[in-house]
Coordinates of N, CA and C in Angstrom, one line a residue:
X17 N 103.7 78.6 103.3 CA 104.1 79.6 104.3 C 103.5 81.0 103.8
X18 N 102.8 81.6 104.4 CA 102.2 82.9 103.8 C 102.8 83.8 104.9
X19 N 103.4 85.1 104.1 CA 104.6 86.0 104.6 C 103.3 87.5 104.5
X20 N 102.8 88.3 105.1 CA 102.3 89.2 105.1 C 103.5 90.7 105.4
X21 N 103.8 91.1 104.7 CA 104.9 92.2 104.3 C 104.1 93.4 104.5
X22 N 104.1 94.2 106.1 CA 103.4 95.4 105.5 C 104.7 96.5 105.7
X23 N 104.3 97.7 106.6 CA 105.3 99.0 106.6 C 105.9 98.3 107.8
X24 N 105.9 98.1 108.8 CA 106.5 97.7 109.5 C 107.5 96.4 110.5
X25 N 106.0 95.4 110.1 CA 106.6 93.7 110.3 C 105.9 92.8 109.2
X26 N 106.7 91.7 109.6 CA 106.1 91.1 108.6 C 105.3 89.9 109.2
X27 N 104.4 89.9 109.1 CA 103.5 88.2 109.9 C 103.9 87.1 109.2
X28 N 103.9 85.9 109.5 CA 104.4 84.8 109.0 C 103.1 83.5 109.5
X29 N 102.7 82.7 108.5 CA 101.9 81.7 108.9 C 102.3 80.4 108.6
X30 N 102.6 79.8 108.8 CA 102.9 78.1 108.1 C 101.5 77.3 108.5
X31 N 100.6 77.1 107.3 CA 100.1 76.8 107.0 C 100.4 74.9 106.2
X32 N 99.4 74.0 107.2 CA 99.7 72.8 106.8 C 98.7 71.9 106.7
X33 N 98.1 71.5 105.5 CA 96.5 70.9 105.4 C 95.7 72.0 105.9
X34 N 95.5 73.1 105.6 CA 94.5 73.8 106.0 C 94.3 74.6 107.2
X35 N 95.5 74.1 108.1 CA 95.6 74.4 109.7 C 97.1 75.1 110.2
X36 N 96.7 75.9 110.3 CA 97.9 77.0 111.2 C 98.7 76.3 111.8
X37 N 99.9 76.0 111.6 CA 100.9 75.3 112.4 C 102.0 76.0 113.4
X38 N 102.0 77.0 112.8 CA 103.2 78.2 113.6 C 102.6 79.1 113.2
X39 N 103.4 80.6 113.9 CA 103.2 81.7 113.3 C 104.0 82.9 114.1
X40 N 104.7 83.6 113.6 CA 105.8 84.1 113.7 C 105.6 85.6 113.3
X41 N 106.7 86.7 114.1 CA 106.5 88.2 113.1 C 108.3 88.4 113.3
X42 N 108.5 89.2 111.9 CA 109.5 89.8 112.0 C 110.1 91.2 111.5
X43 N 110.4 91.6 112.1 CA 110.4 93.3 111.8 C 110.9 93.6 110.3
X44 N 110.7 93.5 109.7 CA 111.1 93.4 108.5 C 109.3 94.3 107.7
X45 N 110.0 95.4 107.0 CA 108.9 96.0 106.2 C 108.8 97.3 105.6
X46 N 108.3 97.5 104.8 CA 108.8 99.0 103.5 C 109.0 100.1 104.1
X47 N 108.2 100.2 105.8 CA 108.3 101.9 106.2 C 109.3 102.0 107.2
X48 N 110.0 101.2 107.4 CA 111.4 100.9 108.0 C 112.5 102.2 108.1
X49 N 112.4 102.5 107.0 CA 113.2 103.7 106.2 C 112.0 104.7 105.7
X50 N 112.0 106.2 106.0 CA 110.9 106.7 105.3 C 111.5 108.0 104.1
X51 N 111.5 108.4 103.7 CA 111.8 109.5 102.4 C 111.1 110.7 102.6
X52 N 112.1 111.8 102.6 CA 111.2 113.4 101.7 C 111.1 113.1 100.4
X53 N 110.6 113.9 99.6 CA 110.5 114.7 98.7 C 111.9 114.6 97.5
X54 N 112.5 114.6 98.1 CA 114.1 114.9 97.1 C 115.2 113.3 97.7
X55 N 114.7 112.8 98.3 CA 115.1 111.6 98.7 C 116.3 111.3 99.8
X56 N 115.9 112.7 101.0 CA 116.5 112.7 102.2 C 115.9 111.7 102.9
X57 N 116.6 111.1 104.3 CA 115.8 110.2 105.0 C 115.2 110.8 106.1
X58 N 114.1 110.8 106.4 CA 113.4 111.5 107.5 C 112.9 110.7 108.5
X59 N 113.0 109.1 108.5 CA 113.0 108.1 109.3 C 113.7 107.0 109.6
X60 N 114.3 106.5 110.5 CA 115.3 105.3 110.4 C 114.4 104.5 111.7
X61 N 113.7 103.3 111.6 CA 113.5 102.8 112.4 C 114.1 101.8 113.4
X62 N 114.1 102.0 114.8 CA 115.0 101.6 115.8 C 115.2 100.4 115.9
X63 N 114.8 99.7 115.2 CA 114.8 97.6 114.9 C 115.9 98.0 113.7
X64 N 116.2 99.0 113.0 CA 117.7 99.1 111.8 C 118.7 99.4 112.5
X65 N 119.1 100.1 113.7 CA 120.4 100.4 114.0 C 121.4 99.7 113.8
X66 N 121.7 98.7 114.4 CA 123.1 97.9 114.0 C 122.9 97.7 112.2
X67 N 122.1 97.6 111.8 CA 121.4 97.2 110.5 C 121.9 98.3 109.1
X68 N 122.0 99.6 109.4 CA 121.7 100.3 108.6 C 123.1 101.8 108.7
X69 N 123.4 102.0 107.6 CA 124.5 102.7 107.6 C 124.3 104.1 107.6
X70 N 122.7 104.1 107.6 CA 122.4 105.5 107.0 C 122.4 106.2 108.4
X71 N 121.8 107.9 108.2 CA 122.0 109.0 109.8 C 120.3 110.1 108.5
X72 N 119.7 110.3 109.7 CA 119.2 111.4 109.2 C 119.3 112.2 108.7
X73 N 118.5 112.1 107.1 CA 119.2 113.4 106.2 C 119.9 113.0 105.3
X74 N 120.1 112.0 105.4 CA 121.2 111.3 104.2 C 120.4 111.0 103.0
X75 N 120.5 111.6 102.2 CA 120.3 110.8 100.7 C 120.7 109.4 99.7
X76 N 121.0 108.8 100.8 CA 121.4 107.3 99.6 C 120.7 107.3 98.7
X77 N 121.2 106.4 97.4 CA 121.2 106.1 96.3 C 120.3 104.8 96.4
X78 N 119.6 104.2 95.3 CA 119.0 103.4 95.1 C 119.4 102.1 95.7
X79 N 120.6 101.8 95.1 CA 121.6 100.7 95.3 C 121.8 100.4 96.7
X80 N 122.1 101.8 97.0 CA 122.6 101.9 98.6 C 121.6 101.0 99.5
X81 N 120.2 101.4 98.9 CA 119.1 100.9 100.0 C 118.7 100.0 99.8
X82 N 119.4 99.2 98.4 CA 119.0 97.7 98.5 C 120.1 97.2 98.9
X83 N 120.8 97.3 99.4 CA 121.9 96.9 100.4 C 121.3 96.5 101.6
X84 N 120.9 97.3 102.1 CA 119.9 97.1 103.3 C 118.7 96.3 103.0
X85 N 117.8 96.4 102.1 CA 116.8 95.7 101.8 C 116.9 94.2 101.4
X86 N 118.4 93.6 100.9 CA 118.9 92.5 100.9 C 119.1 92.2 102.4
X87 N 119.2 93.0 103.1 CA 119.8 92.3 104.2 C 118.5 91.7 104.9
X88 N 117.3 92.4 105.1 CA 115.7 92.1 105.8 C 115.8 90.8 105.0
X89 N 115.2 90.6 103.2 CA 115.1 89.8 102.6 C 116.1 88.3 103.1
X90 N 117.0 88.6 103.5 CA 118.0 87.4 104.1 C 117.3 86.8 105.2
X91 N 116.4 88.0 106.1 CA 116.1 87.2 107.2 C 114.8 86.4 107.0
X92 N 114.0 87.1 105.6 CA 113.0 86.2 105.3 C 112.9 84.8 105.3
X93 N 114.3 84.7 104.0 CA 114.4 83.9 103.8 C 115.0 82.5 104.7
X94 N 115.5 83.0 105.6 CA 115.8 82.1 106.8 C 114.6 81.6 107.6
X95 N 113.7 82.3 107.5 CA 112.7 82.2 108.1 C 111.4 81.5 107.5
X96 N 111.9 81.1 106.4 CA 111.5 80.4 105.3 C 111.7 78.9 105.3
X97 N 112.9 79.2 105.9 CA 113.8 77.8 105.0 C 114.8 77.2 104.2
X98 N 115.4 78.8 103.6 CA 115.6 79.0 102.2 C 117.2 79.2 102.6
X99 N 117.3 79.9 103.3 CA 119.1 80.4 103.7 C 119.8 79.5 104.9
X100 N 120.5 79.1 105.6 CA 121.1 79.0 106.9 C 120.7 80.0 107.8
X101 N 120.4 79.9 108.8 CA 120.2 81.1 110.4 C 121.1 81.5 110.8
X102 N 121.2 83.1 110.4 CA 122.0 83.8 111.4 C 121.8 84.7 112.2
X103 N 122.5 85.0 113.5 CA 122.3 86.0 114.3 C 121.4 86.9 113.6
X104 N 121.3 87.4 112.6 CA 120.2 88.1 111.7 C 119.4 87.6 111.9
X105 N 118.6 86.6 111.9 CA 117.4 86.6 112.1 C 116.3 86.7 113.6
X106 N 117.7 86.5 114.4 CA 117.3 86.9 116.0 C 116.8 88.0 116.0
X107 N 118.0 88.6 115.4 CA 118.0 90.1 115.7 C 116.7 90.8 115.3
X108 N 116.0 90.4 114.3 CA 114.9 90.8 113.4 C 113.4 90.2 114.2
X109 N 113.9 89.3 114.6 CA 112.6 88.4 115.5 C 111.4 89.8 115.9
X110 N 110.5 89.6 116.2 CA 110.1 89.9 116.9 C 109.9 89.8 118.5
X111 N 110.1 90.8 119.5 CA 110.1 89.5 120.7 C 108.7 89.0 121.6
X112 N 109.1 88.1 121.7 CA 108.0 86.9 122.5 C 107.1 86.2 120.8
X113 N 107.9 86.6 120.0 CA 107.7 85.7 118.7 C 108.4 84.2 118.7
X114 N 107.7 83.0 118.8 CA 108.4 82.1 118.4 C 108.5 81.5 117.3
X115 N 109.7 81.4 116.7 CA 109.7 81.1 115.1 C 109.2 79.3 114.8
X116 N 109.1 78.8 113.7 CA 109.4 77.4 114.0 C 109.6 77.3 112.2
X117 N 110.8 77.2 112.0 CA 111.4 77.2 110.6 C 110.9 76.2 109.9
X118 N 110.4 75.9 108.6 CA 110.0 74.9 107.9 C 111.1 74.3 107.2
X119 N 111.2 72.6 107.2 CA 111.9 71.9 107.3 C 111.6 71.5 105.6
X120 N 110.5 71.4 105.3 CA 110.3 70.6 104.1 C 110.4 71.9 103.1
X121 N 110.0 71.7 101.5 CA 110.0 72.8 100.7 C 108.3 73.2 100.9
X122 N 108.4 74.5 101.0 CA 106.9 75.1 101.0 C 106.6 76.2 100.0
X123 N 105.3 76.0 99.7 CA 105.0 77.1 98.8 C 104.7 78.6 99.7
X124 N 105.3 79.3 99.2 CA 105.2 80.4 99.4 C 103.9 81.7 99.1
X125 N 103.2 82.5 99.7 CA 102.1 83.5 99.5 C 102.8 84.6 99.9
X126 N 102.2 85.6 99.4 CA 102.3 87.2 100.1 C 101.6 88.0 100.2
X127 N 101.0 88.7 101.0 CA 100.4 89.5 101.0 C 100.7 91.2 101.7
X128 N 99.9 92.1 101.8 CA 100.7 93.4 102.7 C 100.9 94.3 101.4
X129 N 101.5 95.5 101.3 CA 101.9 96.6 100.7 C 102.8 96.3 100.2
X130 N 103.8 95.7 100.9 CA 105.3 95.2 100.0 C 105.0 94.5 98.8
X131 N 103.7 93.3 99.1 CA 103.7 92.3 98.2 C 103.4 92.8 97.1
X132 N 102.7 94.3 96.8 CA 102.5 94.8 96.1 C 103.5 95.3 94.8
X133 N 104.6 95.5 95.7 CA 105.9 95.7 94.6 C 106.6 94.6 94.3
X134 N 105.8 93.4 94.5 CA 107.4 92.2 94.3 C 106.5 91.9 92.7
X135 N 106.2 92.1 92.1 CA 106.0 91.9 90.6 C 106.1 93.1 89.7
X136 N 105.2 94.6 90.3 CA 105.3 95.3 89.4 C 106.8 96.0 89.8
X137 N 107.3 96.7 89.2 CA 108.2 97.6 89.3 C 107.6 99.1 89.3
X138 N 108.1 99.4 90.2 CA 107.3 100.6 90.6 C 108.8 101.9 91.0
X139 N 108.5 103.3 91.0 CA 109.6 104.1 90.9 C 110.0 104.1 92.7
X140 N 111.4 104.2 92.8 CA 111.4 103.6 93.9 C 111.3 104.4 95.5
X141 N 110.7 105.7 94.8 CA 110.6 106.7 95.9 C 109.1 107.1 96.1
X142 N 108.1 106.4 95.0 CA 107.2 106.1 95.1 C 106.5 107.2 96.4
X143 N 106.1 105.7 97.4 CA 105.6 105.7 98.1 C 106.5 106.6 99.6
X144 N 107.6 107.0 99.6 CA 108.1 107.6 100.5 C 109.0 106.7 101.1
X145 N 109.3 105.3 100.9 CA 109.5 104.6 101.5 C 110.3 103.1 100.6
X146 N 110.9 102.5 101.8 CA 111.8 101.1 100.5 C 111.0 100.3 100.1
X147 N 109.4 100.2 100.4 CA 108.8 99.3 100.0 C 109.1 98.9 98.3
X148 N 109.0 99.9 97.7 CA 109.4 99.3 96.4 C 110.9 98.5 95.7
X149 N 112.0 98.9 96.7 CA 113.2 98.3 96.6 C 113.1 97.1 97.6
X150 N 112.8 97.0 98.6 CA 112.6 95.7 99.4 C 111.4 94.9 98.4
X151 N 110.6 95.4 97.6 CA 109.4 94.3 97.0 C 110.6 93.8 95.8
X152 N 111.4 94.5 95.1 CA 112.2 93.8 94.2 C 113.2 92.8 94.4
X153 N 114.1 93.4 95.5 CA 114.7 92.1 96.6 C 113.8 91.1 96.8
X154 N 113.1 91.2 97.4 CA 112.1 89.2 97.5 C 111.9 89.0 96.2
X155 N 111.9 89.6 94.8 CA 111.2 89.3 94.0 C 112.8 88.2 93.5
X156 N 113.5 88.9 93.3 CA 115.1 88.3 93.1 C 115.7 87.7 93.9
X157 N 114.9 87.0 94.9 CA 115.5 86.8 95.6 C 114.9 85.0 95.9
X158 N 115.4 84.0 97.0 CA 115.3 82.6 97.1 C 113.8 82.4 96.8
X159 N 113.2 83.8 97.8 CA 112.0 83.4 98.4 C 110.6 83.4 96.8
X160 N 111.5 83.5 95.9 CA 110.3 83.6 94.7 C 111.1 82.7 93.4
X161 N 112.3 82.1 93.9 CA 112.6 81.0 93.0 C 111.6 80.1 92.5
X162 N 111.1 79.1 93.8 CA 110.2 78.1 93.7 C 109.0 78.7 93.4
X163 N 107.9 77.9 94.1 CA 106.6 78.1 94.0 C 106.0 79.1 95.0
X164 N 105.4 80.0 94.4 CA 104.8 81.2 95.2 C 103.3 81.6 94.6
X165 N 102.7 82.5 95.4 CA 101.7 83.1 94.9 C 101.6 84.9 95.7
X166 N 101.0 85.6 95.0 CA 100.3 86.9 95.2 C 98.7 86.6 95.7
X167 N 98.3 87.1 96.9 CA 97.2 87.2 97.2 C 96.6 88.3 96.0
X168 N 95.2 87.9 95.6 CA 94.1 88.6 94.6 C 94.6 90.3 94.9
X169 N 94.2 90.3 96.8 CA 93.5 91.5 97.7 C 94.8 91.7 98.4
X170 N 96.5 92.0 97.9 CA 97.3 91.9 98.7 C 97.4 92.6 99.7
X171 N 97.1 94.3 99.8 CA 97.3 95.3 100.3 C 95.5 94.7 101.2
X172 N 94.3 94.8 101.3 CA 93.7 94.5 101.6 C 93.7 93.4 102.7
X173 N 94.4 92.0 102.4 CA 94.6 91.2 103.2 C 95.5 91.2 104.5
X174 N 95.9 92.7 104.9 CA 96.8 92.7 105.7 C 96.4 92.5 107.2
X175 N 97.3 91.4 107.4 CA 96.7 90.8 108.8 C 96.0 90.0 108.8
X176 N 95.1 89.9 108.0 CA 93.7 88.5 108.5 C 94.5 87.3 108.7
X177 N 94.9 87.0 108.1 CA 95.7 85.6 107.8 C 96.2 85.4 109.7
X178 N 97.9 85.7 109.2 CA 98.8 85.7 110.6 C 98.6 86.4 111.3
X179 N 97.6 87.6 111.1 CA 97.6 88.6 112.1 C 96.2 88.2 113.3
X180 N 95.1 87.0 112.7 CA 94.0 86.5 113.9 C 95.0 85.5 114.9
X181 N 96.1 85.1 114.3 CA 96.8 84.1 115.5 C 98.3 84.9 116.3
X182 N 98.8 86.0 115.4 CA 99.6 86.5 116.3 C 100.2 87.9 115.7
X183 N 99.9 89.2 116.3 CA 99.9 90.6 115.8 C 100.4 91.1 116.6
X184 N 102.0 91.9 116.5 CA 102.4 92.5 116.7 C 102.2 94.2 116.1
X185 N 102.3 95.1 117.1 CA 102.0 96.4 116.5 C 103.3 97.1 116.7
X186 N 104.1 97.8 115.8 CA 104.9 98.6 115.9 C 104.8 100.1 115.7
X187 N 105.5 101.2 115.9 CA 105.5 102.4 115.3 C 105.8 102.8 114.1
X188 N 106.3 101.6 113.3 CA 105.5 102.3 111.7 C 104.9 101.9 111.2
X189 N 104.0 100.7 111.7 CA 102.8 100.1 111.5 C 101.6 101.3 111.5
X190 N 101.6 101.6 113.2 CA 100.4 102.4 114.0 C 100.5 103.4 114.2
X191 N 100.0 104.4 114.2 CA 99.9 105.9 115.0 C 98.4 106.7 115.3
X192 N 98.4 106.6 116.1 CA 96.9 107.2 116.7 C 97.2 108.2 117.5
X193 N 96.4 109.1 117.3 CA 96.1 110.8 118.1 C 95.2 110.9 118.4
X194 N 94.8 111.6 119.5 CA 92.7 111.7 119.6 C 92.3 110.7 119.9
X195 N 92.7 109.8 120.1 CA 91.7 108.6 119.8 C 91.7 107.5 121.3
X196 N 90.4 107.6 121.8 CA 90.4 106.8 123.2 C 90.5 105.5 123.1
X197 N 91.3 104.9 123.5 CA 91.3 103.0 123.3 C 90.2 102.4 124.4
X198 N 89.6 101.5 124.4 CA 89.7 100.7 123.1 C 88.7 101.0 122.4
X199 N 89.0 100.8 120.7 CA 88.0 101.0 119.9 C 86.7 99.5 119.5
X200 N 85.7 99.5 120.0 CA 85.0 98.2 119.6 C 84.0 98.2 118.4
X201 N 83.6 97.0 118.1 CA 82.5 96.7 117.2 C 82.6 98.1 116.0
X202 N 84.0 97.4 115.4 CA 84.0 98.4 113.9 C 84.0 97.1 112.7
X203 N 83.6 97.4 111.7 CA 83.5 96.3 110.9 C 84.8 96.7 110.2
X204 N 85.0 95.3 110.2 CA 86.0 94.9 109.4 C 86.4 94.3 107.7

């Protein structure tokens, strides 16, 4: 199962002899939550509301936001295989996403920005954002018990995978100004 973790969702592939069997997104991803400078919050994304205790402006604490960050990671792992399903993971769905849960044990991949923090340890305000406290949650967490891997190109690989069979775009994924759609024949 290769889990693609960027700022906003996460792609999901189940991969079986070589051939795409499902593929799935769930809102789950490091720019969810975004940070000032002094570690106010200046973003709370609308897929967290029932999710998230925080209000604009709030300074939580580290801890605080892996509270939250365990909770995404729970829906991973359901999504995986790894936990029981709960209403959590609906909630997180993407919609017109159909999930199809793996039954057997699977190895695990990652790729995206996140995946970037689930080994190193990085400071956690970093990047502006929980990506580095959500990369330490998956790291401690079901989904890197067993057998896993890190893509080479993690940050680089984002999207190719799950994202040629099914791409959701959100607003903390995307933001374009200026810019006339559609954009064609740009190398990729």
């Amino acid at each position: 199962l290769h889990m693609d973790i960027g700022g906003g969702t996460s792609n999901l592939a189940l991969i079986r002899d070589g051939e795409i069997v499902a593929t799935g997104c769930l809102n789950v991803g490091g720019r969810l939550l975004k940070f000032g400078e002094l570690g106010e919050i200046l973003y709370i994304s609308p897929v967290l509301q029932r999710l998230c205790p925080f209000s604009l402006g709030d300074r939580p604490s580290k801890e605080q936001v892996a509270v939250l960050a365990q909770s995404l990671v729970s829906a991973l792992e359901m999504a995986a295989g790894l936990r029981e399903e709960t209403a959590l993971l609906g909630q997180l769905t993407t919609p017109g996403t159909t999930m199809k849960i793996p039954r057997e044990p699977v190895v695990l991949s990652f790729s995206g920005g996140v995946a970037d923090c689930i080994e190193v340890s990085r400071p956690w305000l970093e990047f502006g954002d929980m990506g580095p406290v959500l990369g330490r949650k998956i790291r401690e967490s079901r989904l890197c018990q067993g057998q896993y891997r890190l893509g080479q190109e993690t940050i680089r690989a984002t999207v190719i995978g799950a994202g040629c069979h099914s791409t959701q775009l959100s607003g903390s994924t995307v933001f374009l100004q200026n810019v006339q759609l559609p954009l064609q024949n740009l190398p990729v």
